[in-house]
Amino acid sequence: MRIVTILLLLNCTAYANQLNASQIPQPLFLKLGFSSVVEFSENPTRVIVGDSQSFQVEKADKSLVIRTLVSYATTNLFVYFKTAQPKLFTLTASEDANPSLYNKFDLTPPKPILDEKLSDVKSVITTSTKNTKNIFKSGVKLKSTIFDKSKDYLTIDFLISADGKSLIQPKWDLIRLASGKNKIAPFKVWSERKDIQKDSAIKARLIFLRPDIEKSLKNCYIIIPLKGRSDVFHLNLKKGK
C-alpha cells in the first residue's frame, strides 16, 4: 500500500508540472455525508486525486461528484480536458466546514500569464539622447491586482527592472504584503528569472491566500527586500501612485 501511495504521488507531481504557471488552485470544502458537484463546460478526460482513500470522485458527463470518506483530510485534485487548460483544486474535509455543494466553471482558455506587449515593458525604460541603447531604471511597476470572486486569492502582477550599474537580486522568500501593522507572506511566488541582470526587466507574480485586507487595497503595498542592499523596493498597490 505504501508503494502504491508513493507512485500515486509521483504521478500527481508529474501532471502538476504540466500546469500553466497561471493556474490558481480552487478550494473546495467538504463535509462527511454531503456530496459536492463541480460542473464544467467540457467533459473531463482524466481526473487525478492525491488521496483516494479519503476522497471519492465520480464522473457524471460534464460534472464531477466529490465526497469525503473521512471527517478530516486535505488533498489536491487535477482535472484534465481535451482542449481546455487543466484545473487544479484543493479538497479540504472538516466537520465544521460549510460544504461547497455546487460549483460551475467556464473553461474559456485564459490569457497567457503576463501576456505583455513590448510597449508595456518600455514604460520602465528611458532612451538616452546620446545613443540608441535602452537604459532601464531600477524599480518596480504594478501591472494588475485581481481578487477572485470569493476573495480567496489576491493575484498581483508586476515588473521589476535593474539599471546599468548592477544586477538586482530580490529576496523572493522574504517578500511581504504590508497592510497596517500586518505583514502577510505570499502563498505562491513566480518570476521569469531569479535575478535581474543589468539593463533588463522581468515579469513576476505574487498570489496571496485569503489576505485579511480591504478589497480596495487601501494603504496596502508590497515590500521586496534586496540582497546586498540596505534599501528595499516598495510596490504601491494603487495604480498611479
GROMACS .gro file of C-alpha atoms in nm:
model
  241
    1MET     CA    1   0.000   0.000   0.000
    2ARG     CA    2   0.287   0.237   0.081
    3ILE     CA    3   0.442   0.175  -0.263
    4VAL     CA    4   0.109   0.243  -0.434
    5THR     CA    5   0.074   0.572  -0.244
    6ILE     CA    6   0.426   0.682  -0.345
    7LEU     CA    7   0.358   0.600  -0.711
    8LEU     CA    8   0.030   0.794  -0.698
    9LEU     CA    9   0.205   1.098  -0.552
   10LEU     CA   10   0.477   1.082  -0.818
   11ASN     CA   11   0.210   1.059  -1.086
   12CYS     CA   12   0.034   1.365  -0.946
   13THR     CA   13   0.362   1.556  -0.936
   14ALA     CA   14   0.434   1.477  -1.300
   15TYR     CA   15   0.094   1.603  -1.407
   16ALA     CA   16   0.124   1.910  -1.186
   17ASN     CA   17   0.438   2.012  -1.376
   18GLN     CA   18   0.227   2.035  -1.692
   19LEU     CA   19   0.004   2.303  -1.541
   20ASN     CA   20   0.044   2.653  -1.676
   21ALA     CA   21   0.212   2.893  -1.435
   22SER     CA   22  -0.107   3.098  -1.427
   23GLN     CA   23  -0.317   2.816  -1.277
   24ILE     CA   24  -0.451   2.901  -0.933
   25PRO     CA   25  -0.583   2.617  -0.713
   26GLN     CA   26  -0.957   2.645  -0.645
   27PRO     CA   27  -1.054   2.549  -0.287
   28LEU     CA   28  -1.343   2.308  -0.229
   29PHE     CA   29  -1.474   2.247   0.122
   30LEU     CA   30  -1.632   1.910   0.202
   31LYS     CA   31  -1.819   1.754   0.491
   32LEU     CA   32  -1.886   1.391   0.569
   33GLY     CA   33  -2.233   1.291   0.449
   34PHE     CA   34  -2.255   1.562   0.181
   35SER     CA   35  -2.179   1.542  -0.191
   36SER     CA   36  -2.024   1.831  -0.383
   37VAL     CA   37  -2.083   1.875  -0.756
   38VAL     CA   38  -1.835   2.053  -0.983
   39GLU     CA   39  -1.963   2.123  -1.334
   40PHE     CA   40  -1.753   2.224  -1.636
   41SER     CA   41  -1.835   2.345  -1.986
   42GLU     CA   42  -1.639   2.048  -2.127
   43ASN     CA   43  -1.624   1.680  -2.034
   44PRO     CA   44  -1.324   1.594  -1.816
   45THR     CA   45  -1.091   1.343  -1.982
   46ARG     CA   46  -0.887   1.250  -1.677
   47VAL     CA   47  -0.913   1.304  -1.301
   48ILE     CA   48  -0.632   1.251  -1.051
   49VAL     CA   49  -0.692   1.282  -0.676
   50GLY     CA   50  -0.397   1.285  -0.437
   51ASP     CA   51  -0.562   1.087  -0.155
   52SER     CA   52  -0.807   0.833  -0.299
   53GLN     CA   53  -0.855   0.666   0.040
   54SER     CA   54  -1.003   0.980   0.196
   55PHE     CA   55  -1.188   1.124  -0.105
   56GLN     CA   56  -1.416   0.972  -0.371
   57VAL     CA   57  -1.453   1.134  -0.714
   58GLU     CA   58  -1.706   1.016  -0.975
   59LYS     CA   59  -1.752   1.147  -1.330
   60ALA     CA   60  -2.104   1.234  -1.450
   61ASP     CA   61  -2.098   1.379  -1.803
   62LYS     CA   62  -1.956   1.730  -1.762
   63SER     CA   63  -1.962   1.710  -1.384
   64LEU     CA   64  -1.763   1.558  -1.101
   65VAL     CA   65  -1.929   1.433  -0.783
   66ILE     CA   66  -1.688   1.461  -0.491
   67ARG     CA   67  -1.732   1.311  -0.144
   68THR     CA   68  -1.512   1.288   0.160
   69LEU     CA   69  -1.485   0.944   0.323
   70VAL     CA   70  -1.336   1.074   0.648
   71SER     CA   71  -1.414   1.359   0.887
   72TYR     CA   72  -1.087   1.546   0.845
   73ALA     CA   73  -0.849   1.539   0.548
   74THR     CA   74  -0.695   1.754   0.277
   75THR     CA   75  -0.551   1.676  -0.067
   76ASN     CA   76  -0.527   1.806  -0.423
   77LEU     CA   77  -0.726   1.724  -0.735
   78PHE     CA   78  -0.619   1.760  -1.101
   79VAL     CA   79  -0.883   1.766  -1.377
   80TYR     CA   80  -0.779   1.742  -1.745
   81PHE     CA   81  -0.975   1.823  -2.061
   82LYS     CA   82  -0.933   1.766  -2.434
   83THR     CA   83  -0.899   2.134  -2.532
   84ALA     CA   84  -0.920   2.347  -2.217
   85GLN     CA   85  -0.641   2.403  -1.970
   86PRO     CA   86  -0.628   2.170  -1.667
   87LYS     CA   87  -0.795   2.277  -1.343
   88LEU     CA   88  -0.637   2.236  -1.001
   89PHE     CA   89  -0.839   2.207  -0.680
   90THR     CA   90  -0.760   2.175  -0.312
   91LEU     CA   91  -1.001   1.950  -0.121
   92THR     CA   92  -1.049   2.014   0.250
   93ALA     CA   93  -1.276   1.797   0.465
   94SER     CA   94  -1.386   1.914   0.809
   95GLU     CA   95  -1.676   1.860   1.048
   96ASP     CA   96  -1.702   2.239   1.080
   97ALA     CA   97  -1.694   2.304   0.703
   98ASN     CA   98  -1.965   2.484   0.511
   99PRO     CA   99  -1.960   2.240   0.218
  100SER     CA  100  -1.920   2.364  -0.140
  101LEU     CA  101  -2.232   2.193  -0.275
  102TYR     CA  102  -2.223   2.317  -0.635
  103ASN     CA  103  -1.965   2.499  -0.845
  104LYS     CA  104  -1.966   2.568  -1.219
  105PHE     CA  105  -1.652   2.664  -1.414
  106ASP     CA  106  -1.619   2.827  -1.754
  107LEU     CA  107  -1.324   2.667  -1.933
  108THR     CA  108  -1.260   2.951  -2.175
  109PRO     CA  109  -0.881   2.949  -2.219
  110PRO     CA  110  -0.734   3.235  -2.011
  111LYS     CA  111  -0.481   3.478  -2.150
  112PRO     CA  112  -0.119   3.362  -2.117
  113ILE     CA  113   0.038   3.466  -1.789
  114LEU     CA  114   0.161   3.822  -1.802
  115ASP     CA  115   0.098   3.848  -2.176
  116GLU     CA  116   0.258   4.190  -2.201
  117LYS     CA  117   0.321   4.384  -2.517
  118LEU     CA  118   0.661   4.537  -2.574
  119SER     CA  119   0.508   4.879  -2.513
  120ASP     CA  120   0.423   4.778  -2.156
  121VAL     CA  121   0.785   4.697  -2.080
  122LYS     CA  122   0.903   5.022  -2.240
  123SER     CA  123   0.721   5.214  -1.970
  124VAL     CA  124   1.014   5.136  -1.736
  125ILE     CA  125   1.276   5.233  -1.996
  126THR     CA  126   1.428   5.571  -2.074
  127THR     CA  127   1.610   5.624  -2.403
  128SER     CA  128   1.943   5.804  -2.399
  129THR     CA  129   1.968   6.101  -2.638
  130LYS     CA  130   2.339   6.031  -2.689
  131ASN     CA  131   2.298   5.676  -2.816
  132THR     CA  132   2.027   5.432  -2.914
  133LYS     CA  133   2.077   5.191  -2.624
  134ASN     CA  134   1.779   5.145  -2.391
  135ILE     CA  135   1.868   5.212  -2.028
  136PHE     CA  136   1.646   5.066  -1.758
  137LYS     CA  137   1.573   5.233  -1.427
  138SER     CA  138   1.591   5.022  -1.112
  139GLY     CA  139   1.247   4.978  -0.963
  140VAL     CA  140   0.911   4.805  -0.977
  141LYS     CA  141   0.594   4.878  -1.175
  142LEU     CA  142   0.248   4.744  -1.094
  143LYS     CA  143   0.063   4.576  -1.383
  144SER     CA  144  -0.253   4.441  -1.218
  145THR     CA  145  -0.418   4.337  -0.889
  146ILE     CA  146  -0.700   4.082  -0.905
  147PHE     CA  147  -0.919   3.935  -0.629
  148ASP     CA  148  -1.111   3.623  -0.732
  149LYS     CA  149  -1.490   3.630  -0.694
  150SER     CA  150  -1.486   3.469  -0.349
  151LYS     CA  151  -1.187   3.675  -0.234
  152ASP     CA  152  -0.995   3.353  -0.167
  153TYR     CA  153  -0.696   3.470  -0.371
  154LEU     CA  154  -0.528   3.803  -0.445
  155THR     CA  155  -0.305   3.794  -0.754
  156ILE     CA  156  -0.051   4.072  -0.817
  157ASP     CA  157   0.143   4.105  -1.144
  158PHE     CA  158   0.433   4.347  -1.171
  159LEU     CA  159   0.759   4.429  -1.349
  160ILE     CA  160   1.094   4.461  -1.173
  161SER     CA  161   1.392   4.617  -1.353
  162ALA     CA  162   1.762   4.690  -1.297
  163ASP     CA  163   1.963   4.983  -1.430
  164GLY     CA  164   2.305   4.960  -1.596
  165LYS     CA  165   2.502   4.983  -1.271
  166SER     CA  166   2.440   4.646  -1.107
  167LEU     CA  167   2.216   4.342  -1.109
  168ILE     CA  168   1.930   4.313  -0.864
  169GLN     CA  169   1.873   4.003  -0.651
  170PRO     CA  170   1.534   4.014  -0.475
  171LYS     CA  171   1.490   3.806  -0.160
  172TRP     CA  172   1.187   3.630  -0.304
  173ASP     CA  173   1.118   3.429   0.013
  174LEU     CA  174   1.101   3.745   0.226
  175ILE     CA  175   0.852   3.940   0.012
  176ARG     CA  176   0.558   4.061   0.220
  177LEU     CA  177   0.225   4.236   0.170
  178ALA     CA  178   0.202   4.523   0.419
  179SER     CA  179  -0.140   4.630   0.547
  180GLY     CA  180  -0.122   4.847   0.857
  181LYS     CA  181   0.078   4.652   1.116
  182ASN     CA  182   0.024   4.321   0.935
  183LYS     CA  183   0.292   4.168   0.712
  184ILE     CA  184   0.148   3.885   0.501
  185ALA     CA  185   0.364   3.621   0.328
  186PRO     CA  186   0.260   3.514  -0.025
  187PHE     CA  187   0.108   3.173  -0.090
  188LYS     CA  188   0.295   3.148  -0.422
  189VAL     CA  189   0.575   3.346  -0.591
  190TRP     CA  190   0.655   3.326  -0.962
  191SER     CA  191   0.917   3.516  -1.166
  192GLU     CA  192   1.077   3.482  -1.508
  193ARG     CA  193   1.422   3.469  -1.351
  194LYS     CA  194   1.571   3.467  -1.003
  195ASP     CA  195   1.798   3.768  -1.064
  196ILE     CA  196   1.753   4.079  -1.278
  197GLN     CA  197   2.063   4.146  -1.488
  198LYS     CA  198   2.190   4.496  -1.569
  199ASP     CA  199   1.973   4.689  -1.816
  200SER     CA  200   1.689   4.437  -1.810
  201ALA     CA  201   1.343   4.376  -1.667
  202ILE     CA  202   1.146   4.065  -1.573
  203LYS     CA  203   0.782   3.982  -1.503
  204ALA     CA  204   0.673   3.849  -1.165
  205ARG     CA  205   0.355   3.735  -0.993
  206LEU     CA  206   0.252   3.704  -0.628
  207ILE     CA  207  -0.051   3.510  -0.504
  208PHE     CA  208  -0.187   3.563  -0.152
  209LEU     CA  209  -0.429   3.316   0.010
  210ARG     CA  210  -0.730   3.482   0.178
  211PRO     CA  211  -0.549   3.801   0.283
  212ASP     CA  212  -0.749   3.975   0.555
  213ILE     CA  213  -0.744   4.316   0.387
  214GLU     CA  214  -0.988   4.553   0.220
  215LYS     CA  215  -1.072   4.471  -0.140
  216SER     CA  216  -0.988   4.831  -0.231
  217LEU     CA  217  -0.626   4.760  -0.121
  218LYS     CA  218  -0.628   5.092   0.061
  219ASN     CA  219  -0.287   5.165   0.222
  220CYS     CA  220  -0.150   4.828   0.105
  221TYR     CA  221   0.191   4.783  -0.053
  222ILE     CA  222   0.446   4.512  -0.132
  223ILE     CA  223   0.786   4.504   0.040
  224ILE     CA  224   1.067   4.349  -0.171
  225PRO     CA  225   1.398   4.311   0.020
  226LEU     CA  226   1.717   4.304  -0.191
  227LYS     CA  227   2.035   4.100  -0.139
  228GLY     CA  228   2.346   4.305  -0.063
  229ARG     CA  229   2.148   4.629  -0.022
  230SER     CA  230   2.008   4.810   0.278
  231ASP     CA  231   1.718   4.962   0.085
  232VAL     CA  232   1.406   4.776  -0.030
  233PHE     CA  233   1.161   4.814  -0.318
  234HIS     CA  234   0.809   4.927  -0.227
  235LEU     CA  235   0.528   4.848  -0.470
  236ASN     CA  236   0.213   5.050  -0.410
  237LEU     CA  237  -0.099   4.853  -0.499
  238LYS     CA  238  -0.288   5.151  -0.633
  239LYS     CA  239  -0.207   5.232  -0.997
  240GLY     CA  240  -0.087   5.584  -1.050
  241LYS     CA  241   0.073   5.618  -0.706
   0.00000   0.00000   0.00000
